[in-house]
């Protein structure tokens, strides 16, 4: 799936989308160990927020206007912030530890940087 920067034909070619899919897998694996009582609470919220990130990147890339794309990237950033908060809640409730999610937080920092840069990159192409 990884291709050079000049050859982005669809959302699947975007490294930020690929990393977001990895994040989804990591969140699903992490939440498998949460209390069953949280199935419709925090587990569901975390999984939905995680899935929302690559989904909004994909939908934005499929839109016909740069403005729409930028808006969907913004929604993906919001979902990432939501997931960050939910992970902190999970730590505070002792569902997981900081050590367990260190890799997840590192991946989220990478994704956040890419999402922050994407709108600037998109806007520079139309200016």
CSV table of N, CA and C in Angstrom, one decimal:
chain,number,residue,atom,x,y,z
A,1,UNK,N,0.8,-1.2,0.0
A,1,UNK,CA,0.0,0.0,0.0
A,1,UNK,C,0.8,1.3,0.0
A,2,UNK,N,2.0,1.2,0.6
A,2,UNK,CA,2.9,2.4,0.7
A,2,UNK,C,3.4,2.7,-0.7
A,3,UNK,N,3.2,3.9,-1.2
A,3,UNK,CA,3.8,4.3,-2.4
A,3,UNK,C,4.4,5.7,-2.2
A,4,UNK,N,5.2,6.2,-3.2
A,4,UNK,CA,5.8,7.5,-3.0
A,4,UNK,C,4.7,8.6,-3.0
A,5,UNK,N,5.2,9.8,-2.5
A,5,UNK,CA,4.2,10.9,-2.3
A,5,UNK,C,3.6,11.3,-3.6
A,6,UNK,N,4.2,11.2,-4.7
A,6,UNK,CA,3.7,11.7,-6.0
A,6,UNK,C,2.6,10.8,-6.5
A,7,UNK,N,2.5,9.6,-6.0
A,7,UNK,CA,1.5,8.6,-6.5
A,7,UNK,C,0.4,8.3,-5.6
A,8,UNK,N,-0.4,9.3,-5.2
A,8,UNK,CA,-1.5,9.0,-4.3
A,8,UNK,C,-2.8,9.0,-5.2
A,9,UNK,N,-3.3,7.8,-5.4
A,9,UNK,CA,-4.5,7.6,-6.3
A,9,UNK,C,-5.8,7.6,-5.5
A,10,UNK,N,-5.7,7.2,-4.3
A,10,UNK,CA,-6.9,7.1,-3.4
A,10,UNK,C,-6.5,7.1,-2.0
A,11,UNK,N,-7.5,7.1,-1.1
A,11,UNK,CA,-7.3,7.2,0.3
A,11,UNK,C,-6.4,6.1,0.9
A,12,UNK,N,-6.5,4.9,0.2
A,12,UNK,CA,-5.7,3.8,0.7
A,12,UNK,C,-4.2,4.0,0.6
A,13,UNK,N,-3.8,4.9,-0.3
A,13,UNK,CA,-2.4,5.2,-0.5
A,13,UNK,C,-1.9,6.2,0.5
A,14,UNK,N,-2.8,6.9,1.2
A,14,UNK,CA,-2.4,7.9,2.2
A,14,UNK,C,-1.8,7.2,3.5
A,15,UNK,N,-0.6,7.6,3.8
A,15,UNK,CA,0.1,7.0,5.0
A,15,UNK,C,-0.8,7.3,6.3
A,16,UNK,N,-1.4,8.4,6.3
A,16,UNK,CA,-2.2,8.8,7.5
A,16,UNK,C,-3.4,7.8,7.6
A,17,UNK,N,-4.0,7.5,6.5
A,17,UNK,CA,-5.1,6.5,6.5
A,17,UNK,C,-4.6,5.1,7.0
A,18,UNK,N,-3.5,4.7,6.5
A,18,UNK,CA,-2.9,3.4,6.8
A,18,UNK,C,-2.6,3.3,8.3
A,19,UNK,N,-2.0,4.4,8.8
A,19,UNK,CA,-1.6,4.4,10.3
A,19,UNK,C,-2.9,4.5,11.1
A,20,UNK,N,-3.9,5.1,10.6
A,20,UNK,CA,-5.2,5.1,11.3
A,20,UNK,C,-5.9,3.8,11.4
A,21,UNK,N,-5.7,3.0,10.3
A,21,UNK,CA,-6.2,1.6,10.3
A,21,UNK,C,-5.5,0.8,11.4
A,22,UNK,N,-4.2,1.0,11.5
A,22,UNK,CA,-3.4,0.3,12.5
A,22,UNK,C,-3.9,0.7,13.9
A,23,UNK,N,-4.2,2.0,14.1
A,23,UNK,CA,-4.7,2.5,15.4
A,23,UNK,C,-6.0,1.8,15.7
A,24,UNK,N,-6.9,1.6,14.7
A,24,UNK,CA,-8.2,0.9,15.0
A,24,UNK,C,-7.9,-0.5,15.5
A,25,UNK,N,-7.0,-1.2,14.8
A,25,UNK,CA,-6.7,-2.5,15.3
A,25,UNK,C,-6.2,-2.6,16.7
A,26,UNK,N,-5.3,-1.6,17.0
A,26,UNK,CA,-4.8,-1.5,18.4
A,26,UNK,C,-5.8,-1.2,19.4
A,27,UNK,N,-6.8,-0.4,19.1
A,27,UNK,CA,-7.9,0.0,20.0
A,27,UNK,C,-8.8,-1.2,20.2
A,28,UNK,N,-9.1,-1.9,19.2
A,28,UNK,CA,-9.9,-3.2,19.3
A,28,UNK,C,-9.2,-4.2,20.2
A,29,UNK,N,-7.9,-4.4,20.0
A,29,UNK,CA,-7.2,-5.3,20.8
A,29,UNK,C,-7.1,-4.9,22.3
A,30,UNK,N,-6.9,-3.6,22.5
A,30,UNK,CA,-6.9,-3.1,23.9
A,30,UNK,C,-8.2,-3.3,24.6
A,31,UNK,N,-9.3,-2.9,23.9
A,31,UNK,CA,-10.6,-2.9,24.6
A,31,UNK,C,-11.2,-4.3,24.8
A,32,UNK,N,-10.6,-5.3,24.2
A,32,UNK,CA,-11.0,-6.7,24.4
A,32,UNK,C,-10.8,-7.1,25.8
A,33,UNK,N,-9.9,-6.5,26.5
A,33,UNK,CA,-9.6,-6.8,27.9
A,33,UNK,C,-10.4,-5.9,28.9
A,34,UNK,N,-11.2,-5.0,28.5
A,34,UNK,CA,-12.0,-4.2,29.4
A,34,UNK,C,-13.1,-5.0,30.0
A,35,UNK,N,-13.7,-4.5,31.0
A,35,UNK,CA,-14.8,-5.1,31.7
A,35,UNK,C,-16.0,-5.3,30.7
A,36,UNK,N,-16.7,-6.4,30.8
A,36,UNK,CA,-17.8,-6.7,29.9
A,36,UNK,C,-18.9,-5.6,30.1
A,37,UNK,N,-19.0,-5.1,31.3
A,37,UNK,CA,-20.0,-4.1,31.6
A,37,UNK,C,-19.8,-2.8,30.7
A,38,UNK,N,-18.6,-2.6,30.2
A,38,UNK,CA,-18.3,-1.4,29.4
A,38,UNK,C,-18.6,-1.7,27.9
A,39,UNK,N,-19.1,-2.8,27.6
A,39,UNK,CA,-19.3,-3.1,26.1
A,39,UNK,C,-20.1,-2.0,25.4
A,40,UNK,N,-21.1,-1.5,26.0
A,40,UNK,CA,-21.9,-0.4,25.4
A,40,UNK,C,-21.6,1.0,25.9
A,41,UNK,N,-20.5,1.0,26.7
A,41,UNK,CA,-20.1,2.3,27.2
A,41,UNK,C,-18.8,2.7,26.6
A,42,UNK,N,-17.7,2.7,27.4
A,42,UNK,CA,-16.4,3.2,26.9
A,42,UNK,C,-15.9,2.4,25.8
A,43,UNK,N,-16.1,1.1,25.8
A,43,UNK,CA,-15.6,0.2,24.7
A,43,UNK,C,-16.2,0.7,23.4
A,44,UNK,N,-17.5,0.8,23.3
A,44,UNK,CA,-18.2,1.2,22.1
A,44,UNK,C,-17.7,2.6,21.7
A,45,UNK,N,-17.6,3.5,22.6
A,45,UNK,CA,-17.2,4.9,22.3
A,45,UNK,C,-15.8,5.0,21.7
A,46,UNK,N,-14.9,4.2,22.3
A,46,UNK,CA,-13.5,4.2,21.9
A,46,UNK,C,-13.4,3.6,20.5
A,47,UNK,N,-14.1,2.5,20.3
A,47,UNK,CA,-14.0,1.9,19.0
A,47,UNK,C,-14.6,2.7,17.9
A,48,UNK,N,-15.8,3.4,18.2
A,48,UNK,CA,-16.4,4.3,17.2
A,48,UNK,C,-15.5,5.5,16.9
A,49,UNK,N,-14.9,6.1,17.9
A,49,UNK,CA,-14.0,7.2,17.7
A,49,UNK,C,-12.8,6.8,16.8
A,50,UNK,N,-12.2,5.6,17.1
A,50,UNK,CA,-11.1,5.1,16.3
A,50,UNK,C,-11.4,4.8,14.9
A,51,UNK,N,-12.6,4.2,14.7
A,51,UNK,CA,-13.0,3.9,13.3
A,51,UNK,C,-13.3,5.2,12.5
A,52,UNK,N,-13.8,6.2,13.2
A,52,UNK,CA,-14.2,7.5,12.6
A,52,UNK,C,-13.0,8.2,12.0
A,53,UNK,N,-11.8,7.9,12.5
A,53,UNK,CA,-10.6,8.6,12.0
A,53,UNK,C,-10.3,8.2,10.5
A,54,UNK,N,-10.0,6.9,10.2
A,54,UNK,CA,-9.8,6.6,8.8
A,54,UNK,C,-11.0,6.7,7.9
A,55,UNK,N,-12.2,6.6,8.5
A,55,UNK,CA,-13.4,6.7,7.7
A,55,UNK,C,-13.6,8.2,7.2
A,56,UNK,N,-13.3,9.1,8.1
A,56,UNK,CA,-13.4,10.5,7.7
A,56,UNK,C,-12.3,10.9,6.7
A,57,UNK,N,-11.1,10.4,6.9
A,57,UNK,CA,-10.0,10.6,5.9
A,57,UNK,C,-10.5,10.1,4.5
A,58,UNK,N,-11.0,8.9,4.5
A,58,UNK,CA,-11.5,8.3,3.2
A,58,UNK,C,-12.6,9.1,2.6
A,59,UNK,N,-13.6,9.5,3.4
A,59,UNK,CA,-14.7,10.2,2.9
A,59,UNK,C,-14.3,11.6,2.4
A,60,UNK,N,-13.4,12.2,3.1
A,60,UNK,CA,-12.9,13.5,2.7
A,60,UNK,C,-12.2,13.4,1.3
A,61,UNK,N,-11.3,12.4,1.2
A,61,UNK,CA,-10.5,12.3,0.0
A,61,UNK,C,-11.4,11.9,-1.2
A,62,UNK,N,-12.6,11.3,-0.9
A,62,UNK,CA,-13.5,11.0,-2.0
A,62,UNK,C,-14.4,12.1,-2.4
A,63,UNK,N,-14.4,13.2,-1.6
A,63,UNK,CA,-15.2,14.4,-2.0
A,63,UNK,C,-14.6,15.1,-3.2
A,64,UNK,N,-15.4,15.9,-3.8
A,64,UNK,CA,-15.0,16.6,-5.1
A,64,UNK,C,-14.3,17.9,-4.8
A,65,UNK,N,-14.4,18.5,-3.6
A,65,UNK,CA,-13.8,19.8,-3.4
A,65,UNK,C,-12.8,19.7,-2.2
A,66,UNK,N,-11.8,20.6,-2.3
A,66,UNK,CA,-10.8,20.6,-1.3
A,66,UNK,C,-11.4,21.1,0.0
A,67,UNK,N,-12.3,22.0,0.0
A,67,UNK,CA,-13.0,22.5,1.2
A,67,UNK,C,-13.7,21.3,1.9
A,68,UNK,N,-14.4,20.5,1.2
A,68,UNK,CA,-15.0,19.3,1.8
A,68,UNK,C,-13.9,18.4,2.5
A,69,UNK,N,-12.9,18.2,1.7
A,69,UNK,CA,-11.8,17.3,2.2
A,69,UNK,C,-11.2,17.8,3.5
A,70,UNK,N,-11.0,19.1,3.5
A,70,UNK,CA,-10.4,19.8,4.7
A,70,UNK,C,-11.4,19.6,5.9
A,71,UNK,N,-12.7,19.8,5.7
A,71,UNK,CA,-13.7,19.6,6.7
A,71,UNK,C,-13.7,18.2,7.3
A,72,UNK,N,-13.6,17.2,6.4
A,72,UNK,CA,-13.5,15.8,6.9
A,72,UNK,C,-12.2,15.5,7.7
A,73,UNK,N,-11.1,16.1,7.3
A,73,UNK,CA,-9.9,15.9,8.0
A,73,UNK,C,-10.1,16.5,9.4
A,74,UNK,N,-10.8,17.7,9.5
A,74,UNK,CA,-11.0,18.3,10.8
A,74,UNK,C,-11.9,17.4,11.7
A,75,UNK,N,-12.8,16.7,11.1
A,75,UNK,CA,-13.6,15.8,11.9
A,75,UNK,C,-12.8,14.6,12.4
A,76,UNK,N,-11.9,14.1,11.5
A,76,UNK,CA,-10.9,13.1,11.9
A,76,UNK,C,-10.1,13.5,13.1
A,77,UNK,N,-9.6,14.8,13.0
A,77,UNK,CA,-8.8,15.3,14.1
A,77,UNK,C,-9.7,15.4,15.4
A,78,UNK,N,-10.9,15.7,15.3
A,78,UNK,CA,-11.8,15.7,16.5
A,78,UNK,C,-12.0,14.3,17.0
A,79,UNK,N,-12.1,13.3,16.2
A,79,UNK,CA,-12.3,12.0,16.7
A,79,UNK,C,-11.0,11.5,17.3
A,80,UNK,N,-9.9,11.9,16.8
A,80,UNK,CA,-8.6,11.6,17.5
A,80,UNK,C,-8.5,12.2,18.9
A,81,UNK,N,-8.9,13.4,19.0
A,81,UNK,CA,-8.9,14.1,20.3
A,81,UNK,C,-9.9,13.4,21.3
A,82,UNK,N,-11.0,13.0,20.7
A,82,UNK,CA,-12.0,12.2,21.5
A,82,UNK,C,-11.4,10.9,22.0
A,83,UNK,N,-10.7,10.2,21.2
A,83,UNK,CA,-10.1,8.9,21.5
A,83,UNK,C,-9.0,9.2,22.6
A,84,UNK,N,-8.3,10.2,22.5
A,84,UNK,CA,-7.2,10.6,23.4
A,84,UNK,C,-7.9,10.7,24.8
A,85,UNK,N,-9.0,11.5,24.9
A,85,UNK,CA,-9.7,11.7,26.1
A,85,UNK,C,-10.2,10.4,26.7
A,86,UNK,N,-10.7,9.5,25.8
A,86,UNK,CA,-11.3,8.2,26.3
A,86,UNK,C,-10.2,7.3,26.8
A,87,UNK,N,-9.0,7.4,26.2
A,87,UNK,CA,-7.9,6.6,26.7
A,87,UNK,C,-7.4,7.1,28.1
A,88,UNK,N,-7.5,8.4,28.3
A,88,UNK,CA,-7.1,8.9,29.7
A,88,UNK,C,-8.2,8.5,30.7
A,89,UNK,N,-9.4,8.5,30.3
A,89,UNK,CA,-10.5,8.0,31.2
A,89,UNK,C,-10.3,6.5,31.5
A,90,UNK,N,-9.9,5.7,30.5
A,90,UNK,CA,-9.6,4.3,30.7
A,90,UNK,C,-8.5,4.1,31.7
A,91,UNK,N,-7.5,4.9,31.6
A,91,UNK,CA,-6.3,4.8,32.5
A,91,UNK,C,-6.8,5.2,33.9
A,92,UNK,N,-7.6,6.3,34.0
A,92,UNK,CA,-8.1,6.7,35.3
A,92,UNK,C,-9.0,5.7,36.0
A,93,UNK,N,-9.7,4.9,35.2
A,93,UNK,CA,-10.6,3.9,35.7
A,93,UNK,C,-9.9,2.5,35.9
A,94,UNK,N,-8.6,2.5,35.7
A,94,UNK,CA,-7.7,1.3,35.8
A,94,UNK,C,-8.1,0.2,34.8
A,95,UNK,N,-8.7,0.6,33.7
A,95,UNK,CA,-9.0,-0.4,32.7
A,95,UNK,C,-7.7,-0.8,31.9
A,96,UNK,N,-6.7,0.1,31.9
A,96,UNK,CA,-5.4,-0.1,31.3
A,96,UNK,C,-4.4,0.8,32.0
A,97,UNK,N,-3.1,0.6,31.6
A,97,UNK,CA,-2.1,1.4,32.2
A,97,UNK,C,-1.4,2.2,31.1
A,98,UNK,N,-0.7,3.3,31.5
A,98,UNK,CA,0.0,4.1,30.6
A,98,UNK,C,1.1,3.3,29.8
A,99,UNK,N,1.6,2.3,30.5
A,99,UNK,CA,2.6,1.4,29.8
A,99,UNK,C,2.0,0.6,28.7
A,100,UNK,N,0.8,0.1,29.0
A,100,UNK,CA,0.0,-0.7,28.0
A,100,UNK,C,-0.3,0.1,26.7
A,101,UNK,N,-0.5,1.4,26.9
A,101,UNK,CA,-1.0,2.2,25.7
A,101,UNK,C,0.1,3.2,25.2
A,102,UNK,N,1.3,3.0,25.7
A,102,UNK,CA,2.4,3.9,25.2
A,102,UNK,C,2.5,3.9,23.7
A,103,UNK,N,2.5,2.7,23.1
A,103,UNK,CA,2.6,2.6,21.6
A,103,UNK,C,1.4,3.3,20.9
A,104,UNK,N,0.2,3.1,21.5
A,104,UNK,CA,-1.0,3.7,21.0
A,104,UNK,C,-0.8,5.3,21.0
A,105,UNK,N,-0.4,5.8,22.1
A,105,UNK,CA,-0.2,7.3,22.2
A,105,UNK,C,0.8,7.8,21.2
A,106,UNK,N,1.9,7.0,21.0
A,106,UNK,CA,2.9,7.4,20.0
A,106,UNK,C,2.3,7.4,18.6
A,107,UNK,N,1.6,6.4,18.3
A,107,UNK,CA,0.9,6.4,17.0
A,107,UNK,C,0.0,7.5,16.8
A,108,UNK,N,-0.8,7.9,17.9
A,108,UNK,CA,-1.7,9.0,17.8
A,108,UNK,C,-1.0,10.3,17.6
A,109,UNK,N,0.2,10.5,18.2
A,109,UNK,CA,1.0,11.7,17.9
A,109,UNK,C,1.4,11.8,16.5
A,110,UNK,N,1.8,10.7,15.9
A,110,UNK,CA,2.1,10.6,14.4
A,110,UNK,C,0.9,11.0,13.6
A,111,UNK,N,-0.2,10.4,13.9
A,111,UNK,CA,-1.4,10.7,13.1
A,111,UNK,C,-1.8,12.1,13.3
A,112,UNK,N,-1.8,12.6,14.5
A,112,UNK,CA,-2.1,14.0,14.7
A,112,UNK,C,-1.3,15.0,13.9
A,113,UNK,N,0.0,14.7,13.8
A,113,UNK,CA,0.9,15.6,13.0
A,113,UNK,C,0.5,15.5,11.6
A,114,UNK,N,0.2,14.3,11.1
A,114,UNK,CA,-0.1,14.2,9.7
A,114,UNK,C,-1.4,14.9,9.4
A,115,UNK,N,-2.4,14.7,10.3
A,115,UNK,CA,-3.7,15.4,10.1
A,115,UNK,C,-3.6,16.9,10.1
A,116,UNK,N,-2.7,17.4,11.0
A,116,UNK,CA,-2.5,18.8,11.0
A,116,UNK,C,-1.9,19.4,9.8
A,117,UNK,N,-1.0,18.6,9.1
A,117,UNK,CA,-0.3,19.0,7.9
A,117,UNK,C,-1.1,18.9,6.7
A,118,UNK,N,-2.1,17.9,6.7
A,118,UNK,CA,-2.8,17.6,5.5
A,118,UNK,C,-3.6,18.8,4.9
A,119,UNK,N,-4.4,19.6,5.7
A,119,UNK,CA,-5.1,20.7,5.2
A,119,UNK,C,-4.2,21.7,4.5
A,120,UNK,N,-3.0,22.0,5.1
A,120,UNK,CA,-2.0,22.9,4.5
A,120,UNK,C,-1.6,22.4,3.2
A,121,UNK,N,-1.3,21.2,3.1
A,121,UNK,CA,-0.9,20.6,1.9
A,121,UNK,C,-1.9,20.7,0.8
A,122,UNK,N,-3.2,20.4,1.2
A,122,UNK,CA,-4.3,20.5,0.2
A,122,UNK,C,-4.5,21.9,-0.3
A,123,UNK,N,-4.4,22.9,0.7
A,123,UNK,CA,-4.7,24.3,0.3
A,123,UNK,C,-3.5,24.8,-0.6
A,124,UNK,N,-2.3,24.3,-0.4
A,124,UNK,CA,-1.2,24.8,-1.2
A,124,UNK,C,-1.3,24.3,-2.6
A,125,UNK,N,-2.0,23.2,-2.8
A,125,UNK,CA,-2.2,22.7,-4.2
A,125,UNK,C,-3.1,23.5,-5.0
A,126,UNK,N,-4.1,24.2,-4.3
A,126,UNK,CA,-5.0,25.0,-5.1
A,126,UNK,C,-4.6,26.5,-5.1
A,127,UNK,N,-3.6,26.9,-4.4
A,127,UNK,CA,-3.1,28.3,-4.4
A,127,UNK,C,-2.0,28.5,-5.4
